[in-house]
């Protein structure tokens, strides 16, 4: 049997700021047989992000960059180019990428958002869904453009909101679905390249 050496895999970068459960899940998915992608780098806006432990554990190069100045953007773009990154997956990345960054990256940028977009862009999605008495919430993977949580939707997964749910229990249920949805959406994008 010929083992994959990763030569033909699409190189992606995952951008995180916090726990990194989606990052970990994308690592697992990249390590599956027949996976079409590999994670070249993880970028964190925060040097204390819990999710950076997976960079150590799985030996994935890390970059700390808040993408908050022209210079920081420039440095990051050049690193992404050097690493031959074609897709960025935002996964709980708490910074907004500028129009200029998106244009200069010249690749695909995806994000996962914990609501059924276009409902509840931005923060506190779970309490907003509960307070609106919605029957369902869920998660969305979408392309990133310069407007917050507004790019073309790739895939969504609905989750039923039960009477007993609060924002914590709903977040937990949705996060489990995010872990299924993100690799699925990424593979859909890859199969169209
Ligand atoms: C997820 O709910 C994601 O949808 C949102 O931020 C959270 C990140 O979780 N954008 P994790 O850091 O991947 O565990």
Short mmCIF file of N, CA and C and ligand atoms in Angstrom, two decimals:
data_model
loop_
_atom_site.label_atom_id
_atom_site.label_comp_id
_atom_site.label_asym_id
_atom_site.label_seq_id
_atom_site.Cartn_x
_atom_site.Cartn_y
_atom_site.Cartn_z
N UNK A 1 0.85 -1.20 0.00
CA UNK A 1 0.00 0.00 0.00
C UNK A 1 0.89 1.26 0.00
N UNK A 2 0.50 2.22 -0.85
CA UNK A 2 1.28 3.46 -0.86
C UNK A 2 0.68 4.42 0.15
N UNK A 3 1.50 4.89 1.04
CA UNK A 3 1.00 5.83 2.06
C UNK A 3 1.00 7.24 1.49
N UNK A 4 -0.05 7.99 1.82
CA UNK A 4 -0.10 9.36 1.35
C UNK A 4 1.01 10.17 2.01
N UNK A 5 1.75 10.94 1.20
CA UNK A 5 2.79 11.77 1.79
C UNK A 5 2.35 13.23 1.88
N UNK A 6 1.08 13.45 1.58
CA UNK A 6 0.56 14.80 1.73
C UNK A 6 0.88 15.71 0.57
N UNK A 7 1.58 15.18 -0.45
CA UNK A 7 2.02 16.05 -1.55
C UNK A 7 0.88 16.62 -2.36
N UNK A 8 -0.18 15.84 -2.52
CA UNK A 8 -1.27 16.32 -3.36
C UNK A 8 -2.42 16.94 -2.57
N UNK A 9 -2.21 17.10 -1.31
CA UNK A 9 -3.30 17.62 -0.48
C UNK A 9 -3.36 19.14 -0.53
N UNK A 10 -4.59 19.64 -0.44
CA UNK A 10 -4.77 21.09 -0.39
C UNK A 10 -4.37 21.56 1.01
N UNK A 11 -3.55 22.59 1.05
CA UNK A 11 -3.09 23.08 2.36
C UNK A 11 -4.03 24.16 2.88
N UNK A 12 -4.48 23.95 4.10
CA UNK A 12 -5.37 24.93 4.70
C UNK A 12 -4.75 25.52 5.97
N UNK A 13 -5.27 26.68 6.37
CA UNK A 13 -4.89 27.27 7.66
C UNK A 13 -6.15 27.39 8.48
N UNK A 14 -6.05 27.13 9.78
CA UNK A 14 -7.21 27.31 10.66
C UNK A 14 -6.90 28.51 11.57
N UNK A 15 -7.86 29.43 11.65
CA UNK A 15 -7.70 30.63 12.48
C UNK A 15 -8.57 30.48 13.73
N UNK A 16 -7.95 30.60 14.91
CA UNK A 16 -8.70 30.42 16.16
C UNK A 16 -8.45 31.58 17.12
N UNK A 17 -9.27 31.65 18.17
CA UNK A 17 -8.99 32.60 19.26
C UNK A 17 -9.23 31.97 20.62
N UNK A 18 -9.92 30.82 20.66
CA UNK A 18 -10.35 30.29 21.96
C UNK A 18 -10.08 28.81 22.12
N UNK A 19 -11.14 28.09 22.44
CA UNK A 19 -11.04 26.67 22.81
C UNK A 19 -10.48 25.78 21.71
N UNK A 20 -10.86 26.04 20.48
CA UNK A 20 -10.30 25.29 19.37
C UNK A 20 -10.89 23.91 19.15
N UNK A 21 -12.13 23.68 19.60
CA UNK A 21 -12.70 22.34 19.39
C UNK A 21 -12.93 22.08 17.89
N UNK A 22 -13.29 23.11 17.15
CA UNK A 22 -13.43 22.92 15.69
C UNK A 22 -12.07 22.68 15.03
N UNK A 23 -11.03 23.33 15.54
CA UNK A 23 -9.67 23.11 15.05
C UNK A 23 -9.29 21.64 15.24
N UNK A 24 -9.52 21.15 16.47
CA UNK A 24 -9.17 19.76 16.79
C UNK A 24 -9.93 18.80 15.87
N UNK A 25 -11.18 19.15 15.65
CA UNK A 25 -12.00 18.29 14.83
C UNK A 25 -11.54 18.29 13.36
N UNK A 26 -11.09 19.46 12.89
CA UNK A 26 -10.56 19.51 11.52
C UNK A 26 -9.23 18.74 11.43
N UNK A 27 -8.46 18.75 12.51
CA UNK A 27 -7.22 17.95 12.52
C UNK A 27 -7.59 16.47 12.36
N UNK A 28 -8.56 16.01 13.16
CA UNK A 28 -8.98 14.60 13.08
C UNK A 28 -9.44 14.27 11.67
N UNK A 29 -10.18 15.19 11.11
CA UNK A 29 -10.71 14.91 9.79
C UNK A 29 -9.59 14.90 8.73
N UNK A 30 -8.57 15.77 8.92
CA UNK A 30 -7.46 15.79 7.96
C UNK A 30 -6.62 14.52 8.07
N UNK A 31 -6.68 13.86 9.23
CA UNK A 31 -5.89 12.64 9.42
C UNK A 31 -6.60 11.38 8.95
N UNK A 32 -7.83 11.55 8.47
CA UNK A 32 -8.57 10.37 7.99
C UNK A 32 -8.01 9.92 6.65
N UNK A 33 -8.15 8.64 6.40
CA UNK A 33 -7.73 8.10 5.12
C UNK A 33 -8.52 8.81 4.02
N UNK A 34 -7.89 9.10 2.91
CA UNK A 34 -8.55 9.76 1.78
C UNK A 34 -8.87 11.23 2.00
N UNK A 35 -8.41 11.81 3.10
CA UNK A 35 -8.66 13.24 3.29
C UNK A 35 -7.93 14.03 2.19
N UNK A 36 -8.61 15.04 1.68
CA UNK A 36 -8.01 15.81 0.58
C UNK A 36 -7.28 17.05 1.07
N UNK A 37 -7.24 17.26 2.39
CA UNK A 37 -6.58 18.47 2.88
C UNK A 37 -5.64 18.18 4.04
N UNK A 38 -4.71 19.08 4.22
CA UNK A 38 -3.86 19.01 5.41
C UNK A 38 -3.75 20.41 6.02
N UNK A 39 -3.60 20.46 7.32
CA UNK A 39 -3.53 21.76 7.99
C UNK A 39 -2.06 22.18 8.05
N UNK A 40 -1.73 23.23 7.31
CA UNK A 40 -0.35 23.70 7.24
C UNK A 40 0.01 24.55 8.44
N UNK A 41 -0.91 25.41 8.84
CA UNK A 41 -0.67 26.25 10.01
C UNK A 41 -1.96 26.56 10.77
N UNK A 42 -1.77 26.90 12.05
CA UNK A 42 -2.88 27.45 12.82
C UNK A 42 -2.47 28.87 13.16
N UNK A 43 -3.42 29.79 12.99
CA UNK A 43 -3.17 31.19 13.34
C UNK A 43 -4.07 31.51 14.53
N UNK A 44 -3.49 32.09 15.56
CA UNK A 44 -4.31 32.49 16.71
C UNK A 44 -4.14 33.98 16.96
N UNK A 45 -5.26 34.63 17.26
CA UNK A 45 -5.20 36.06 17.56
C UNK A 45 -4.72 36.27 18.99
N UNK A 46 -4.54 35.15 19.70
CA UNK A 46 -4.33 35.25 21.14
C UNK A 46 -3.33 34.17 21.54
N UNK A 47 -2.23 34.60 22.16
CA UNK A 47 -1.16 33.63 22.46
C UNK A 47 -1.58 32.65 23.56
N UNK A 48 -2.65 32.99 24.29
CA UNK A 48 -3.12 32.08 25.36
C UNK A 48 -4.29 31.21 24.94
N UNK A 49 -4.63 31.22 23.69
CA UNK A 49 -5.80 30.44 23.25
C UNK A 49 -5.62 28.98 23.65
N UNK A 50 -6.66 28.43 24.26
CA UNK A 50 -6.61 27.03 24.72
C UNK A 50 -6.34 26.10 23.54
N UNK A 51 -6.92 26.43 22.41
CA UNK A 51 -6.81 25.57 21.24
C UNK A 51 -5.38 25.39 20.73
N UNK A 52 -4.47 26.26 21.18
CA UNK A 52 -3.08 26.12 20.70
C UNK A 52 -2.42 24.84 21.21
N UNK A 53 -3.05 24.22 22.24
CA UNK A 53 -2.47 22.95 22.73
C UNK A 53 -2.48 21.89 21.62
N UNK A 54 -3.43 22.00 20.71
CA UNK A 54 -3.50 21.00 19.63
C UNK A 54 -2.39 21.22 18.61
N UNK A 55 -1.90 22.45 18.53
CA UNK A 55 -0.80 22.71 17.60
C UNK A 55 0.43 21.96 18.09
N UNK A 56 0.60 21.97 19.41
CA UNK A 56 1.74 21.28 20.00
C UNK A 56 1.56 19.77 19.84
N UNK A 57 0.37 19.31 20.23
CA UNK A 57 0.11 17.87 20.23
C UNK A 57 0.24 17.26 18.83
N UNK A 58 -0.28 17.96 17.84
CA UNK A 58 -0.29 17.39 16.48
C UNK A 58 0.81 17.99 15.58
N UNK A 59 1.71 18.72 16.21
CA UNK A 59 2.86 19.30 15.50
C UNK A 59 2.45 20.12 14.27
N UNK A 60 1.55 21.06 14.53
CA UNK A 60 1.12 21.98 13.48
C UNK A 60 1.72 23.34 13.80
N UNK A 61 2.38 23.91 12.79
CA UNK A 61 3.03 25.20 12.99
C UNK A 61 2.03 26.25 13.45
N UNK A 62 2.42 27.07 14.43
CA UNK A 62 1.48 28.11 14.88
C UNK A 62 2.03 29.50 14.62
N UNK A 63 1.10 30.41 14.39
CA UNK A 63 1.45 31.81 14.21
C UNK A 63 0.51 32.60 15.12
N UNK A 64 1.07 33.52 15.88
CA UNK A 64 0.23 34.42 16.68
C UNK A 64 0.15 35.74 15.91
N UNK A 65 -1.06 36.12 15.55
CA UNK A 65 -1.22 37.35 14.77
C UNK A 65 -2.66 37.83 14.93
N UNK A 66 -2.83 39.09 15.28
CA UNK A 66 -4.19 39.61 15.50
C UNK A 66 -4.77 40.23 14.25
N UNK A 67 -3.98 40.27 13.19
CA UNK A 67 -4.45 40.81 11.90
C UNK A 67 -5.12 42.18 12.11
N UNK A 68 -4.52 43.00 12.98
CA UNK A 68 -5.18 44.26 13.34
C UNK A 68 -4.45 45.51 12.87
N UNK A 69 -3.34 45.34 12.16
CA UNK A 69 -2.67 46.50 11.56
C UNK A 69 -2.27 46.12 10.14
N UNK A 70 -1.95 47.15 9.34
CA UNK A 70 -1.50 46.89 7.98
C UNK A 70 -0.29 45.97 7.96
N UNK A 71 0.62 46.23 8.89
CA UNK A 71 1.85 45.44 8.92
C UNK A 71 1.55 43.98 9.30
N UNK A 72 0.69 43.81 10.32
CA UNK A 72 0.33 42.45 10.75
C UNK A 72 -0.33 41.68 9.60
N UNK A 73 -1.18 42.38 8.85
CA UNK A 73 -1.85 41.74 7.69
C UNK A 73 -0.81 41.30 6.66
N UNK A 74 0.11 42.22 6.38
CA UNK A 74 1.12 41.97 5.36
C UNK A 74 1.98 40.76 5.74
N UNK A 75 2.39 40.73 7.00
CA UNK A 75 3.25 39.64 7.48
C UNK A 75 2.49 38.31 7.35
N UNK A 76 1.22 38.33 7.73
CA UNK A 76 0.44 37.09 7.70
C UNK A 76 0.22 36.62 6.26
N UNK A 77 -0.13 37.55 5.38
CA UNK A 77 -0.35 37.18 3.98
C UNK A 77 0.92 36.53 3.42
N UNK A 78 2.07 37.10 3.75
CA UNK A 78 3.28 36.54 3.16
C UNK A 78 3.58 35.16 3.75
N UNK A 79 3.24 34.95 5.04
CA UNK A 79 3.44 33.61 5.62
C UNK A 79 2.49 32.59 4.99
N UNK A 80 1.27 33.02 4.75
CA UNK A 80 0.28 32.10 4.15
C UNK A 80 0.74 31.70 2.75
N UNK A 81 1.30 32.68 2.04
CA UNK A 81 1.81 32.38 0.68
C UNK A 81 2.96 31.41 0.75
N UNK A 82 3.88 31.69 1.67
CA UNK A 82 5.06 30.84 1.83
C UNK A 82 4.65 29.40 2.17
N UNK A 83 3.61 29.25 2.94
CA UNK A 83 3.13 27.92 3.34
C UNK A 83 2.18 27.30 2.32
N UNK A 84 1.98 28.00 1.21
CA UNK A 84 1.12 27.51 0.13
C UNK A 84 -0.31 27.21 0.60
N UNK A 85 -0.83 28.10 1.44
CA UNK A 85 -2.18 27.91 1.98
C UNK A 85 -3.20 28.39 0.95
N UNK A 86 -4.14 27.55 0.64
CA UNK A 86 -5.17 27.92 -0.35
C UNK A 86 -6.53 28.20 0.29
N UNK A 87 -6.74 27.65 1.48
CA UNK A 87 -8.03 27.86 2.15
C UNK A 87 -7.78 28.24 3.61
N UNK A 88 -8.49 29.27 4.05
CA UNK A 88 -8.48 29.62 5.47
C UNK A 88 -9.82 29.20 6.06
N UNK A 89 -9.78 28.47 7.18
CA UNK A 89 -11.01 28.13 7.91
C UNK A 89 -11.02 28.92 9.20
N UNK A 90 -11.92 29.88 9.30
CA UNK A 90 -12.07 30.60 10.56
C UNK A 90 -12.88 29.70 11.49
N UNK A 91 -12.38 29.51 12.70
CA UNK A 91 -13.06 28.62 13.65
C UNK A 91 -13.01 29.26 15.03
N UNK A 92 -13.98 30.13 15.27
CA UNK A 92 -13.98 30.85 16.54
C UNK A 92 -12.92 31.93 16.57
N UNK A 93 -12.61 32.50 15.40
CA UNK A 93 -11.61 33.58 15.30
C UNK A 93 -12.32 34.90 15.57
N UNK A 94 -11.91 35.59 16.64
CA UNK A 94 -12.68 36.74 17.11
C UNK A 94 -12.23 38.08 16.52
N UNK A 95 -11.60 38.04 15.36
CA UNK A 95 -11.20 39.29 14.69
C UNK A 95 -11.88 39.34 13.34
N UNK A 96 -12.15 40.57 12.90
CA UNK A 96 -12.77 40.70 11.58
C UNK A 96 -11.68 40.97 10.56
N UNK A 97 -11.68 40.17 9.50
CA UNK A 97 -10.65 40.34 8.46
C UNK A 97 -11.04 41.51 7.56
N UNK A 98 -10.07 42.35 7.24
CA UNK A 98 -10.36 43.54 6.42
C UNK A 98 -10.57 43.13 4.96
N UNK A 99 -11.21 44.06 4.25
CA UNK A 99 -11.42 43.88 2.81
C UNK A 99 -10.08 43.62 2.11
N UNK A 100 -9.10 44.42 2.53
CA UNK A 100 -7.77 44.33 1.92
C UNK A 100 -7.15 42.95 2.16
N UNK A 101 -7.29 42.46 3.38
CA UNK A 101 -6.73 41.14 3.70
C UNK A 101 -7.39 40.07 2.83
N UNK A 102 -8.72 40.15 2.74
CA UNK A 102 -9.47 39.14 1.97
C UNK A 102 -9.03 39.17 0.51
N UNK A 103 -8.86 40.38 -0.03
CA UNK A 103 -8.46 40.51 -1.43
C UNK A 103 -7.01 40.00 -1.62
N UNK A 104 -6.14 40.40 -0.71
CA UNK A 104 -4.73 40.04 -0.87
C UNK A 104 -4.45 38.56 -0.63
N UNK A 105 -5.31 37.89 0.13
CA UNK A 105 -5.08 36.46 0.38
C UNK A 105 -5.23 35.65 -0.91
N UNK A 106 -6.18 36.05 -1.73
CA UNK A 106 -6.30 35.42 -3.03
C UNK A 106 -6.55 33.92 -2.94
N UNK A 107 -7.36 33.51 -1.98
CA UNK A 107 -7.76 32.11 -1.85
C UNK A 107 -9.18 32.10 -1.31
N UNK A 108 -9.56 30.95 -0.76
CA UNK A 108 -10.93 30.83 -0.24
C UNK A 108 -10.90 30.99 1.28
N UNK A 109 -11.87 31.73 1.82
CA UNK A 109 -11.97 31.86 3.27
C UNK A 109 -13.37 31.40 3.70
N UNK A 110 -13.38 30.47 4.66
CA UNK A 110 -14.64 29.93 5.18
C UNK A 110 -14.78 30.29 6.66
N UNK A 111 -16.03 30.34 7.11
CA UNK A 111 -16.26 30.56 8.55
C UNK A 111 -17.38 29.64 9.01
N UNK A 112 -17.34 29.28 10.30
CA UNK A 112 -18.46 28.57 10.90
C UNK A 112 -19.11 29.49 11.91
N UNK A 113 -20.43 29.55 11.84
CA UNK A 113 -21.16 30.48 12.69
C UNK A 113 -22.29 29.73 13.41
N UNK A 114 -22.46 29.98 14.73
CA UNK A 114 -23.44 29.19 15.48
C UNK A 114 -24.87 29.73 15.43
N UNK A 115 -25.40 29.89 14.23
CA UNK A 115 -26.83 30.21 14.07
C UNK A 115 -27.23 29.82 12.66
N UNK A 116 -28.52 29.87 12.41
CA UNK A 116 -28.98 29.61 11.04
C UNK A 116 -28.99 30.96 10.32
N UNK A 117 -27.84 31.31 9.75
CA UNK A 117 -27.75 32.60 9.03
C UNK A 117 -28.80 32.61 7.92
N UNK A 118 -29.39 33.76 7.58
CA UNK A 118 -28.97 35.11 7.95
C UNK A 118 -29.46 35.57 9.33
N UNK A 119 -30.09 34.64 10.08
CA UNK A 119 -30.51 35.05 11.43
C UNK A 119 -29.30 35.14 12.36
N UNK A 120 -29.29 36.12 13.20
CA UNK A 120 -28.34 36.27 14.30
C UNK A 120 -26.87 36.28 13.87
N UNK A 121 -26.54 37.29 13.07
CA UNK A 121 -25.12 37.53 12.79
C UNK A 121 -24.48 38.05 14.07
N UNK A 122 -23.18 37.90 14.19
CA UNK A 122 -22.49 38.47 15.35
C UNK A 122 -22.53 37.57 16.56
N UNK A 123 -22.56 38.18 17.74
CA UNK A 123 -22.37 37.42 19.00
C UNK A 123 -23.69 37.01 19.66
N UNK A 124 -23.58 36.21 20.70
CA UNK A 124 -24.71 35.80 21.56
C UNK A 124 -25.87 35.19 20.77
N UNK A 125 -25.55 34.38 19.81
CA UNK A 125 -26.58 33.83 18.92
C UNK A 125 -27.57 32.95 19.66
N UNK A 126 -27.07 32.18 20.64
CA UNK A 126 -27.95 31.20 21.29
C UNK A 126 -29.02 31.89 22.14
N UNK A 127 -28.60 32.89 22.93
CA UNK A 127 -29.61 33.56 23.76
C UNK A 127 -30.57 34.34 22.86
N UNK A 128 -30.09 34.85 21.74
CA UNK A 128 -31.00 35.59 20.86
C UNK A 128 -32.05 34.65 20.25
N UNK A 129 -31.63 33.46 19.90
CA UNK A 129 -32.59 32.49 19.33
C UNK A 129 -33.60 32.08 20.38
N UNK A 130 -33.13 31.83 21.61
CA UNK A 130 -34.04 31.42 22.70
C UNK A 130 -35.00 32.56 23.05
N UNK A 131 -34.46 33.77 23.17
CA UNK A 131 -35.32 34.91 23.53
C UNK A 131 -36.34 35.25 22.45
N UNK A 132 -36.09 34.82 21.22
CA UNK A 132 -37.06 35.08 20.15
C UNK A 132 -38.06 33.94 20.03
N UNK A 133 -37.98 32.97 20.96
CA UNK A 133 -38.87 31.80 20.94
C UNK A 133 -38.78 31.01 19.64
N UNK A 134 -37.60 30.98 19.06
CA UNK A 134 -37.41 30.19 17.85
C UNK A 134 -37.54 28.70 18.18
N UNK A 135 -38.07 27.95 17.24
CA UNK A 135 -38.16 26.50 17.47
C UNK A 135 -36.85 25.79 17.14
N UNK A 136 -36.10 26.43 16.22
CA UNK A 136 -34.83 25.84 15.78
C UNK A 136 -33.73 26.87 15.79
N UNK A 137 -32.53 26.42 16.09
CA UNK A 137 -31.35 27.21 15.76
C UNK A 137 -30.43 26.26 15.01
N UNK A 138 -29.11 26.51 15.04
CA UNK A 138 -28.25 25.60 14.31
C UNK A 138 -26.93 26.25 13.99
N UNK A 139 -26.30 25.77 12.93
CA UNK A 139 -25.00 26.34 12.56
C UNK A 139 -24.89 26.43 11.04
N UNK A 140 -23.99 27.30 10.62
CA UNK A 140 -23.83 27.60 9.19
C UNK A 140 -22.35 27.65 8.84
N UNK A 141 -21.96 27.04 7.74
CA UNK A 141 -20.63 27.29 7.18
C UNK A 141 -20.83 28.13 5.93
N UNK A 142 -20.09 29.24 5.87
CA UNK A 142 -20.28 30.16 4.74
C UNK A 142 -18.94 30.71 4.26
N UNK A 143 -18.94 31.22 3.03
CA UNK A 143 -17.76 31.93 2.52
C UNK A 143 -17.67 33.26 3.26
N UNK A 144 -16.47 33.76 3.41
CA UNK A 144 -16.28 35.03 4.10
C UNK A 144 -16.12 36.15 3.08
N UNK A 145 -16.93 37.19 3.26
CA UNK A 145 -16.70 38.41 2.48
C UNK A 145 -16.48 39.55 3.47
N UNK A 146 -16.46 40.78 2.97
CA UNK A 146 -16.06 41.85 3.89
C UNK A 146 -17.18 42.25 4.85
N UNK A 147 -18.40 41.72 4.67
CA UNK A 147 -19.45 42.03 5.64
C UNK A 147 -19.60 40.89 6.64
N UNK A 148 -19.83 41.24 7.89
CA UNK A 148 -19.87 40.25 8.97
C UNK A 148 -20.93 39.15 8.74
N UNK A 149 -20.47 37.90 8.72
CA UNK A 149 -21.36 36.73 8.65
C UNK A 149 -22.37 36.81 7.50
N UNK A 150 -21.92 37.34 6.37
CA UNK A 150 -22.86 37.60 5.27
C UNK A 150 -22.52 36.90 3.96
N UNK A 151 -21.42 36.16 3.90
CA UNK A 151 -21.03 35.53 2.63
C UNK A 151 -21.95 34.36 2.27
N UNK A 152 -21.78 33.89 1.05
CA UNK A 152 -22.64 32.81 0.53
C UNK A 152 -22.60 31.56 1.44
N UNK A 153 -23.79 31.03 1.70
CA UNK A 153 -23.89 29.87 2.59
C UNK A 153 -23.51 28.59 1.85
N UNK A 154 -22.72 27.76 2.51
CA UNK A 154 -22.32 26.47 1.91
C UNK A 154 -23.19 25.35 2.47
N UNK A 155 -23.25 25.23 3.77
CA UNK A 155 -24.11 24.21 4.40
C UNK A 155 -24.63 24.72 5.74
N UNK A 156 -25.82 24.22 6.11
CA UNK A 156 -26.39 24.55 7.41
C UNK A 156 -26.91 23.28 8.06
N UNK A 157 -26.98 23.28 9.39
CA UNK A 157 -27.60 22.17 10.12
C UNK A 157 -28.52 22.75 11.18
N UNK A 158 -29.77 22.27 11.15
CA UNK A 158 -30.75 22.75 12.12
C UNK A 158 -30.65 21.96 13.42
N UNK A 159 -30.90 22.60 14.52
CA UNK A 159 -30.96 21.94 15.83
C UNK A 159 -32.23 22.41 16.53
N UNK A 160 -33.00 21.47 17.06
CA UNK A 160 -34.26 21.82 17.73
C UNK A 160 -33.97 22.48 19.08
N UNK A 161 -34.68 23.56 19.36
CA UNK A 161 -34.56 24.19 20.68
C UNK A 161 -35.67 23.62 21.57
N UNK A 162 -35.27 22.97 22.66
CA UNK A 162 -36.27 22.39 23.57
C UNK A 162 -36.64 23.42 24.65
N UNK A 163 -37.78 23.26 25.24
CA UNK A 163 -38.25 24.18 26.30
C UNK A 163 -37.22 24.31 27.42
N UNK A 164 -36.57 23.16 27.73
CA UNK A 164 -35.62 23.18 28.85
C UNK A 164 -34.25 23.76 28.47
N UNK A 165 -34.04 24.08 27.20
CA UNK A 165 -32.72 24.58 26.79
C UNK A 165 -32.44 25.97 27.32
N UNK A 166 -31.19 26.19 27.70
CA UNK A 166 -30.71 27.55 27.93
C UNK A 166 -29.53 27.77 26.98
N UNK A 167 -28.93 28.95 27.03
CA UNK A 167 -27.92 29.22 26.00
C UNK A 167 -26.72 28.27 26.10
N UNK A 168 -26.46 27.77 27.32
CA UNK A 168 -25.32 26.86 27.48
C UNK A 168 -25.63 25.49 26.87
N UNK A 169 -26.82 24.96 27.19
CA UNK A 169 -27.15 23.62 26.66
C UNK A 169 -27.32 23.68 25.14
N UNK A 170 -27.88 24.78 24.65
CA UNK A 170 -28.05 24.91 23.20
C UNK A 170 -26.68 25.01 22.50
N UNK A 171 -25.78 25.79 23.10
CA UNK A 171 -24.43 25.94 22.52
C UNK A 171 -23.75 24.59 22.41
N UNK A 172 -23.92 23.75 23.46
CA UNK A 172 -23.30 22.42 23.47
C UNK A 172 -23.83 21.57 22.33
N UNK A 173 -25.16 21.57 22.17
CA UNK A 173 -25.78 20.74 21.12
C UNK A 173 -25.34 21.22 19.73
N UNK A 174 -25.28 22.54 19.60
CA UNK A 174 -24.91 23.09 18.28
C UNK A 174 -23.44 22.82 17.97
N UNK A 175 -22.59 22.92 18.99
CA UNK A 175 -21.16 22.68 18.77
C UNK A 175 -20.92 21.26 18.24
N UNK A 176 -21.68 20.29 18.77
CA UNK A 176 -21.54 18.91 18.28
C UNK A 176 -21.86 18.84 16.79
N UNK A 177 -22.88 19.59 16.39
CA UNK A 177 -23.25 19.60 14.97
C UNK A 177 -22.22 20.36 14.13
N UNK A 178 -21.62 21.38 14.73
CA UNK A 178 -20.56 22.12 14.01
C UNK A 178 -19.43 21.19 13.62
N UNK A 179 -19.12 20.26 14.56
CA UNK A 179 -18.01 19.35 14.31
C UNK A 179 -18.29 18.40 13.15
N UNK A 180 -19.56 18.17 12.87
CA UNK A 180 -19.91 17.34 11.71
C UNK A 180 -19.95 18.23 10.46
N UNK A 181 -20.52 19.42 10.64
CA UNK A 181 -20.78 20.27 9.48
C UNK A 181 -19.51 20.86 8.84
N UNK A 182 -18.53 21.25 9.67
CA UNK A 182 -17.39 21.98 9.09
C UNK A 182 -16.59 21.11 8.11
N UNK A 183 -16.19 19.88 8.53
CA UNK A 183 -15.46 19.04 7.56
C UNK A 183 -16.30 18.72 6.31
N UNK A 184 -17.60 18.56 6.53
CA UNK A 184 -18.48 18.24 5.39
C UNK A 184 -18.49 19.42 4.39
N UNK A 185 -18.60 20.62 4.92
CA UNK A 185 -18.64 21.81 4.05
C UNK A 185 -17.29 22.02 3.38
N UNK A 186 -16.23 21.78 4.13
CA UNK A 186 -14.88 21.94 3.56
C UNK A 186 -14.68 20.94 2.42
N UNK A 187 -15.11 19.71 2.64
CA UNK A 187 -14.97 18.70 1.58
C UNK A 187 -15.81 19.06 0.36
N UNK A 188 -16.95 19.68 0.60
CA UNK A 188 -17.79 20.12 -0.53
C UNK A 188 -17.04 21.18 -1.35
N UNK A 189 -16.42 22.12 -0.65
CA UNK A 189 -15.66 23.17 -1.34
C UNK A 189 -14.49 22.55 -2.10
N UNK A 190 -13.80 21.61 -1.45
CA UNK A 190 -12.62 20.97 -2.07
C UNK A 190 -13.01 20.19 -3.33
N UNK A 191 -14.18 19.59 -3.28
CA UNK A 191 -14.56 18.77 -4.43
C UNK A 191 -14.94 19.64 -5.63
N UNK A 192 -15.13 20.94 -5.40
CA UNK A 192 -15.42 21.84 -6.51
C UNK A 192 -14.19 22.61 -7.00
N UNK A 193 -13.02 22.32 -6.45
CA UNK A 193 -11.82 23.08 -6.85
C UNK A 193 -11.32 22.66 -8.22
C1 LIG B 1 -18.09 28.00 17.67
O1 LIG B 1 -19.37 27.94 18.22
C2 LIG B 1 -18.12 28.73 16.35
O2 LIG B 1 -19.29 28.55 15.64
C3 LIG B 1 -18.01 30.16 16.79
O3 LIG B 1 -17.11 30.14 17.87
C4 LIG B 1 -17.15 28.85 18.49
C5 LIG B 1 -15.75 28.32 18.48
O4 LIG B 1 -15.63 27.14 19.22
N1 LIG B 1 -17.64 31.00 15.67
P1 LIG B 1 -14.24 26.35 19.23
O5 LIG B 1 -13.16 27.35 19.63
O6 LIG B 1 -14.01 25.78 17.88
O7 LIG B 1 -14.43 25.30 20.29
#
